[in-house]
Short mmCIF file of C-alpha atoms and ligand atoms in Angstrom, two decimals:
data_model
loop_
_atom_site.label_atom_id
_atom_site.label_comp_id
_atom_site.label_asym_id
_atom_site.label_seq_id
_atom_site.Cartn_x
_atom_site.Cartn_y
_atom_site.Cartn_z
CA MET A 233 -54.46 -57.21 124.27
CA PRO A 234 -56.25 -54.45 122.31
CA GLN A 235 -57.64 -55.41 118.93
CA GLN A 236 -56.36 -53.48 115.94
CA SER A 237 -57.10 -53.68 112.26
CA THR A 238 -54.35 -55.62 110.54
CA GLU A 239 -53.20 -54.06 107.25
CA ILE A 240 -52.39 -56.42 104.39
CA LEU A 241 -49.49 -54.87 102.48
CA ALA A 242 -48.43 -55.90 98.98
CA ALA A 243 -44.69 -56.53 98.53
CA THR A 244 -44.28 -53.41 96.40
CA ALA A 245 -41.88 -50.55 97.10
CA SER A 246 -44.61 -48.60 98.88
CA GLY A 247 -45.93 -51.62 100.80
CA ILE A 248 -42.43 -52.47 102.04
CA ALA A 249 -41.75 -48.81 102.93
CA ARG A 250 -44.95 -48.81 105.00
CA ALA A 251 -43.86 -52.03 106.75
CA ALA A 252 -40.49 -50.43 107.61
CA ARG A 253 -42.21 -47.33 109.03
CA LEU A 254 -44.48 -49.47 111.20
CA LEU A 255 -41.48 -51.41 112.56
CA GLN A 256 -39.68 -48.13 113.28
CA ALA A 257 -42.75 -46.98 115.19
CA GLY A 258 -42.54 -50.06 117.44
CA GLN A 259 -45.38 -51.95 115.72
CA LEU A 260 -45.51 -55.65 114.83
CA VAL A 261 -45.29 -56.62 111.16
CA SER A 262 -45.38 -60.13 109.76
CA PHE A 263 -43.07 -60.54 106.77
CA PRO A 264 -42.16 -63.39 104.43
CA THR A 265 -38.82 -65.16 104.55
CA GLU A 266 -37.84 -68.16 102.43
CA THR A 267 -38.40 -70.44 105.46
CA VAL A 268 -41.63 -69.29 107.12
CA TYR A 269 -43.42 -65.98 107.75
CA GLY A 270 -41.82 -64.15 110.66
CA LEU A 271 -43.54 -61.96 113.26
CA GLY A 272 -41.20 -58.99 113.31
CA ALA A 273 -40.42 -56.21 115.77
CA ASP A 274 -37.48 -53.81 115.96
CA ALA A 275 -35.01 -55.81 118.09
CA ARG A 276 -33.77 -52.61 119.79
CA GLN A 277 -37.21 -51.70 121.17
CA GLY A 278 -37.99 -53.79 124.24
CA LYS A 279 -41.69 -52.95 124.30
CA ALA A 280 -42.06 -53.91 120.65
CA VAL A 281 -40.33 -57.24 121.33
CA ALA A 282 -42.57 -57.81 124.35
CA ALA A 283 -45.56 -57.32 122.06
CA ILE A 284 -44.40 -60.33 119.99
CA TYR A 285 -44.92 -62.57 123.01
CA GLU A 286 -48.24 -60.92 123.74
CA ALA A 287 -49.48 -61.41 120.15
CA LYS A 288 -48.33 -65.05 120.03
CA GLY A 289 -49.68 -65.78 123.51
CA ARG A 290 -46.35 -67.40 124.38
CA PRO A 291 -46.32 -68.46 128.03
CA SER A 292 -42.52 -68.27 128.28
CA PHE A 293 -39.69 -66.20 126.81
CA ASN A 294 -37.38 -68.05 124.41
CA PRO A 295 -34.48 -66.34 122.70
CA LEU A 296 -35.49 -64.89 119.31
CA ILE A 297 -33.55 -64.65 116.06
CA ALA A 298 -32.44 -61.18 114.90
CA HIS A 299 -32.83 -60.74 111.15
CA VAL A 300 -30.42 -58.45 109.27
CA HIS A 301 -29.77 -57.71 105.60
CA SER A 302 -26.16 -58.84 105.37
CA ALA A 303 -23.19 -60.35 107.17
CA GLU A 304 -21.78 -56.82 107.52
CA ALA A 305 -24.94 -55.80 109.38
CA ALA A 306 -24.73 -58.94 111.58
CA ARG A 307 -21.22 -57.93 112.65
CA ARG A 308 -22.61 -54.79 114.30
CA TYR A 309 -24.27 -56.96 116.92
CA VAL A 310 -22.13 -60.09 117.42
CA GLN A 311 -18.48 -61.01 117.84
CA TRP A 312 -17.46 -62.50 114.51
CA ASN A 313 -15.05 -65.39 114.02
CA ASP A 314 -13.50 -67.42 111.19
CA VAL A 315 -16.11 -70.18 111.19
CA ALA A 316 -18.89 -67.59 111.07
CA GLU A 317 -17.15 -65.97 108.10
CA GLN A 318 -16.83 -69.32 106.33
CA LEU A 319 -20.49 -70.26 106.86
CA ALA A 320 -21.84 -66.79 106.07
CA ALA A 321 -19.87 -66.72 102.82
CA ALA A 322 -21.30 -70.11 101.83
CA PHE A 323 -24.92 -69.85 102.99
CA TRP A 324 -26.03 -66.24 103.53
CA PRO A 325 -28.45 -65.01 102.52
CA GLY A 326 -30.29 -68.25 103.26
CA PRO A 327 -32.02 -70.54 105.77
CA MET A 328 -29.22 -70.60 108.35
CA THR A 329 -29.01 -68.89 111.76
CA LEU A 330 -25.70 -68.42 113.58
CA VAL A 331 -25.55 -68.05 117.37
CA LEU A 332 -22.58 -65.89 118.40
CA PRO A 333 -21.51 -63.90 121.47
CA LEU A 334 -23.02 -60.43 121.70
CA ARG A 335 -20.73 -57.57 120.94
CA ALA A 336 -20.24 -54.57 123.26
CA GLY A 337 -22.66 -51.74 122.52
CA HIS A 338 -24.98 -54.04 120.53
CA GLY A 339 -28.18 -52.20 121.49
CA ILE A 340 -30.31 -55.36 121.25
CA SER A 341 -33.10 -55.64 123.85
CA PRO A 342 -32.32 -58.37 126.42
CA LEU A 343 -35.81 -59.69 125.76
CA VAL A 344 -34.57 -60.83 122.32
CA THR A 345 -31.82 -62.97 123.84
CA ALA A 346 -33.88 -63.94 126.92
CA GLY A 347 -31.00 -62.55 128.95
CA LEU A 348 -28.31 -64.71 127.25
CA GLU A 349 -24.91 -63.34 126.28
CA THR A 350 -25.35 -64.73 122.76
CA LEU A 351 -27.54 -63.74 119.81
CA GLY A 352 -28.99 -65.76 116.96
CA VAL A 353 -28.57 -63.82 113.70
CA ARG A 354 -29.89 -64.65 110.26
CA VAL A 355 -29.76 -63.07 106.81
CA PRO A 356 -32.88 -64.18 104.95
CA ALA A 357 -32.73 -64.55 101.17
CA HIS A 358 -36.35 -63.64 100.45
CA PRO A 359 -36.34 -60.54 98.19
CA ALA A 360 -39.10 -58.71 100.10
CA ALA A 361 -37.39 -59.43 103.42
CA GLN A 362 -34.11 -58.15 101.98
CA VAL A 363 -35.67 -54.88 100.83
CA LEU A 364 -37.46 -54.46 104.17
CA LEU A 365 -34.29 -55.04 106.21
CA ARG A 366 -32.29 -52.65 104.03
CA GLU A 367 -34.98 -50.01 104.29
CA LEU A 368 -35.07 -50.30 108.09
CA ASP A 369 -31.30 -50.85 108.35
CA GLY A 370 -31.81 -52.35 111.79
CA PRO A 371 -32.19 -55.77 113.40
CA VAL A 372 -35.66 -57.34 113.32
CA ALA A 373 -36.49 -59.91 115.99
CA ALA A 374 -38.85 -62.49 114.54
CA PRO A 375 -40.16 -65.86 115.61
CA SER A 376 -42.52 -67.70 113.29
CA ALA A 377 -45.79 -65.75 112.90
CA ASN A 378 -48.16 -68.24 114.52
CA PRO A 379 -49.97 -68.26 117.84
CA SER A 380 -48.04 -70.28 120.43
CA GLY A 381 -48.50 -74.02 120.00
CA LYS A 382 -49.79 -73.74 116.42
CA ILE A 383 -47.90 -74.70 113.27
CA SER A 384 -45.63 -72.25 111.49
CA PRO A 385 -47.21 -70.14 108.70
CA THR A 386 -45.98 -70.38 105.12
CA THR A 387 -48.55 -68.02 103.55
CA ALA A 388 -49.97 -64.62 104.49
CA ALA A 389 -53.37 -66.31 104.82
CA HIS A 390 -51.99 -68.60 107.54
CA VAL A 391 -50.69 -65.53 109.39
CA LYS A 392 -54.02 -63.74 109.06
CA ALA A 393 -55.90 -66.79 110.30
CA GLY A 394 -53.77 -66.90 113.46
CA LEU A 395 -52.97 -63.27 114.26
CA ASP A 396 -55.57 -61.02 112.57
CA GLY A 397 -56.39 -58.08 114.83
CA ARG A 398 -53.31 -58.69 117.02
CA ILE A 399 -50.60 -57.18 114.78
CA ALA A 400 -50.27 -53.99 112.72
CA ALA A 401 -49.62 -55.50 109.29
CA ILE A 402 -48.80 -58.51 107.15
CA LEU A 403 -46.47 -58.08 104.20
CA ASP A 404 -47.92 -60.54 101.68
CA ASP A 405 -45.61 -62.07 99.10
CA GLY A 406 -47.13 -65.47 98.51
CA ALA A 407 -45.90 -68.82 99.77
CA CYS A 408 -42.51 -69.45 101.37
CA GLY A 409 -40.13 -71.55 99.29
CA VAL A 410 -38.43 -73.60 102.01
CA GLY A 411 -41.36 -73.95 104.42
CA LEU A 412 -39.18 -75.17 107.28
CA GLU A 413 -37.43 -72.98 109.86
CA SER A 414 -33.75 -72.14 109.50
CA THR A 415 -30.98 -74.48 110.62
CA ILE A 416 -29.40 -73.05 113.78
CA ILE A 417 -25.66 -73.40 114.32
CA GLY A 418 -24.09 -72.50 117.66
CA LEU A 419 -20.69 -70.83 117.25
CA ALA A 420 -20.24 -69.42 120.73
CA GLY A 421 -18.20 -72.36 122.06
CA PRO A 422 -15.12 -74.27 120.93
CA ASP A 423 -17.00 -76.55 118.49
CA PRO A 424 -19.76 -75.71 116.01
CA LEU A 425 -23.04 -77.20 117.27
CA LEU A 426 -26.21 -78.14 115.46
CA LEU A 427 -28.74 -76.42 117.73
CA ARG A 428 -31.76 -77.00 115.49
CA PRO A 429 -32.02 -78.94 112.24
CA GLY A 430 -33.87 -76.92 109.62
CA GLY A 431 -34.12 -75.75 106.04
CA LEU A 432 -30.41 -76.14 105.30
CA ALA A 433 -29.14 -79.72 105.57
CA ALA A 434 -26.48 -80.30 108.21
CA GLU A 435 -24.47 -82.30 105.64
CA GLU A 436 -24.12 -79.21 103.46
CA ILE A 437 -22.73 -77.27 106.40
CA GLU A 438 -20.40 -80.13 107.34
CA ALA A 439 -19.11 -80.25 103.75
CA VAL A 440 -18.11 -76.58 103.95
CA LEU A 441 -16.58 -76.94 107.42
CA GLY A 442 -14.79 -80.17 106.54
CA ARG A 443 -15.89 -81.65 109.86
CA LYS A 444 -18.92 -83.09 111.64
CA LEU A 445 -21.21 -80.83 113.59
CA ALA A 446 -21.59 -81.79 117.24
CA GLU A 447 -25.20 -82.52 118.12
CA ARG A 448 -26.90 -80.63 120.85
CA ASP A 449 -27.17 -82.81 123.94
CA VAL A 450 -30.32 -81.84 125.81
CA HIS A 451 -28.91 -83.32 129.01
CA ASP A 452 -25.79 -81.20 128.88
CA PRO A 453 -26.42 -77.59 129.89
CA LEU A 454 -23.38 -76.47 127.93
CA THR A 455 -24.71 -77.73 124.63
CA ALA A 456 -28.38 -76.95 125.11
CA PRO A 457 -28.45 -73.16 125.15
CA GLY A 458 -32.01 -73.01 123.88
CA GLN A 459 -32.99 -75.09 126.88
CA LEU A 460 -31.10 -74.64 130.11
CA LEU A 461 -28.72 -71.75 129.66
CA SER A 462 -31.51 -69.54 128.44
CA HIS A 463 -33.08 -69.89 131.83
CA TYR A 464 -31.11 -66.98 133.07
CA ALA A 465 -30.68 -67.11 136.82
CA PRO A 466 -29.03 -64.42 138.93
CA GLY A 467 -26.18 -65.46 141.22
CA ALA A 468 -28.07 -64.34 144.33
CA PRO A 469 -31.22 -65.99 145.71
CA VAL A 470 -34.50 -64.72 144.26
CA ARG A 471 -37.73 -64.59 146.30
CA LEU A 472 -41.00 -64.23 144.41
CA ASN A 473 -44.40 -62.68 145.22
CA ALA A 474 -42.82 -60.45 147.83
CA GLU A 475 -45.09 -57.64 148.99
CA ALA A 476 -42.04 -55.91 150.48
CA PRO A 477 -38.29 -56.56 150.80
CA ARG A 478 -36.82 -58.07 153.93
CA ASP A 479 -33.63 -56.76 155.52
CA GLY A 480 -30.70 -56.96 153.10
CA GLU A 481 -32.83 -57.72 150.04
CA LEU A 482 -33.03 -55.63 146.91
CA TYR A 483 -36.61 -55.07 145.75
CA LEU A 484 -37.72 -55.37 142.16
CA GLY A 485 -41.08 -53.61 142.10
CA PHE A 486 -44.14 -53.69 139.89
CA GLY A 487 -46.65 -50.85 140.12
CA PRO A 488 -46.36 -47.73 142.29
CA GLY A 489 -44.36 -47.79 145.51
CA PRO A 490 -40.79 -47.76 146.84
CA CYS A 491 -38.32 -50.22 145.30
CA ASP A 492 -34.75 -50.45 143.97
CA LEU A 493 -35.86 -50.92 140.37
CA ASN A 494 -39.37 -50.96 138.96
CA LEU A 495 -40.48 -53.30 136.17
CA SER A 496 -43.32 -50.89 135.44
CA GLU A 497 -44.53 -48.13 137.71
CA SER A 498 -47.83 -47.96 135.86
CA GLY A 499 -48.32 -51.74 136.05
CA ASP A 500 -47.93 -52.21 132.28
CA LEU A 501 -47.00 -55.87 131.61
CA ALA A 502 -45.43 -55.16 128.19
CA GLU A 503 -43.15 -52.58 129.80
CA ALA A 504 -42.36 -55.05 132.60
CA ALA A 505 -41.44 -57.76 130.09
CA ALA A 506 -39.19 -55.34 128.23
CA ASN A 507 -37.42 -54.43 131.49
CA LEU A 508 -37.27 -57.92 133.07
CA PHE A 509 -33.90 -59.34 132.00
CA GLY A 510 -32.07 -56.02 132.02
CA GLN A 511 -33.21 -55.17 135.54
CA LEU A 512 -32.44 -58.68 136.89
CA HIS A 513 -28.92 -58.25 135.49
CA GLN A 514 -28.60 -54.82 137.11
CA LEU A 515 -29.72 -56.06 140.53
CA ASP A 516 -27.63 -59.22 140.24
CA ALA A 517 -24.54 -57.07 139.71
CA LEU A 518 -25.08 -55.66 143.20
CA GLY A 519 -24.60 -59.15 144.69
CA LYS A 520 -27.50 -59.20 147.17
CA PRO A 521 -30.65 -61.36 147.45
CA ILE A 522 -33.50 -60.12 145.27
CA ALA A 523 -37.17 -59.94 146.23
CA VAL A 524 -39.65 -59.54 143.41
CA ALA A 525 -43.11 -57.99 143.68
CA PRO A 526 -46.14 -60.09 142.69
CA ILE A 527 -46.81 -60.01 138.94
CA PRO A 528 -50.39 -60.67 137.84
CA MET A 529 -50.90 -63.87 135.81
CA ARG A 530 -52.84 -62.21 132.97
CA GLY A 531 -51.44 -61.60 129.47
CA LEU A 532 -47.64 -61.34 129.40
CA GLY A 533 -47.66 -61.88 133.17
CA GLU A 534 -47.68 -65.64 132.56
CA ALA A 535 -44.38 -65.51 130.63
CA ILE A 536 -42.86 -63.08 133.14
CA ASN A 537 -43.80 -65.38 136.02
CA ASP A 538 -42.45 -68.39 134.12
CA ARG A 539 -39.05 -66.73 133.79
CA LEU A 540 -39.10 -65.51 137.37
CA ARG A 541 -39.86 -69.02 138.62
CA ARG A 542 -36.85 -70.34 136.69
CA ALA A 543 -34.69 -67.54 138.05
CA ALA A 544 -35.81 -68.40 141.58
CA ALA A 545 -35.57 -72.21 141.25
CA PRO A 546 -33.24 -73.94 143.73
CA ARG A 547 -29.81 -74.64 142.25
CA ASP A 548 -26.54 -76.03 143.47
O1 TXA B 18 -36.61 -69.77 109.85
C1 TXA B 18 -36.57 -69.27 110.97
O2 TXA B 18 -35.60 -69.40 111.73
C2 TXA B 18 -37.80 -68.46 111.42
C3 TXA B 18 -37.90 -67.27 110.48
C4 TXA B 18 -38.99 -66.31 110.85
O3 TXA B 18 -36.65 -66.61 110.39
N1 TXA B 18 -37.69 -68.05 112.78
C5 TXA B 18 -37.82 -68.93 113.82
O4 TXA B 18 -37.76 -68.33 115.06
O5 TXA B 18 -37.95 -70.11 113.69
P1 TXA B 18 -38.24 -69.06 116.41
O6 TXA B 18 -38.36 -68.00 117.45
O7 TXA B 18 -39.45 -69.90 116.20
O8 TXA B 18 -37.04 -69.98 116.81
C6 TXA B 18 -35.89 -69.44 117.38
C7 TXA B 18 -35.07 -70.56 117.95
C8 TXA B 18 -35.47 -70.86 119.37
O9 TXA B 18 -35.94 -72.20 119.45
C9 TXA B 18 -34.22 -70.69 120.19
O10 TXA B 18 -34.01 -71.80 121.00
C10 TXA B 18 -33.11 -70.52 119.16
O11 TXA B 18 -33.73 -70.10 117.98
N2 TXA B 18 -32.21 -69.43 119.56
C11 TXA B 18 -32.34 -68.11 119.30
N3 TXA B 18 -31.35 -67.41 119.88
C12 TXA B 18 -30.58 -68.31 120.51
C13 TXA B 18 -29.42 -68.22 121.31
N4 TXA B 18 -28.85 -67.07 121.60
N5 TXA B 18 -28.90 -69.37 121.80
C14 TXA B 18 -29.48 -70.55 121.52
N6 TXA B 18 -30.58 -70.71 120.79
C15 TXA B 18 -31.13 -69.60 120.29
MG1 MG B 19 -41.68 -71.14 115.81
#
């Protein structure tokens, strides 16, 4: 990916305003939260979200957390329920993420949810993050701001060491207080699930709920949404590396040429990543087998091919 010069912004009113403008313009900005530094992009802009994966060098797409300034803002994107209300009242802003069903008209890029019908939302308590999210007044998708496979950053210096030249800016406000990623609670099913232990102890959540949290069972697809369910697979068979469609197949193209939908006519991998899940959904809705054009293995192509392989894997 092209090198850029990474601005270091102080967490002043003007520094935060600059960070908000960069996010609006589809740029990547690392910002502090009380858990770890996040690598943020506007969650409504698919190409910006794709750039997160490019900057981190992530070989696969995992669902990302959308950061918002308040529970009211979260309710614009997800279907709220009583348990969510109870936990948000007790622990937001704070190191807790809630996974809830997406709401109609949410506007979130499918690359944020990796094609799932649910969204992880979090209201960080960090003052600079709060001001930034209010200034933008939009959802910010952000994984931890480290290159893939490296440890999560808790200072701006860590972020710079890992991502300098790959992102537009780092909003520097010292060290993170919690230093451990948020606790993720799944509220999309009948029982609240502990999807990831983190900066808020499960016992504290259980005390508020007055019941035990079910543990995620990695062998049960229904309770391991970060694992199996995120591997979105269309209902129809998917054939990869297809130079052309066969009779009866829909063709998902890449680069110039005839096709039913095109991931990127110009062969831009970031654009293809941004379109991937949405276009698979669109073709799947037509109920026919899908043939997919070859996607080069460079850059984001690795993650795109990883997802396509999962979509095409044999299933019963
Ligand atoms: O503290 C944190 O949570 C940090 C800061 C930056 O907010 N963020 C963070 O993001 O740790 P990340 O991308 O490293 O972790 C997101 C995790 C993934 O492991 C994913 O499995 C889970 O959240 N997740 C996100 N959306 C989900 C969904 N819809 N269903 C299930 N799991 C989800
Ligand atoms: Mg991480």
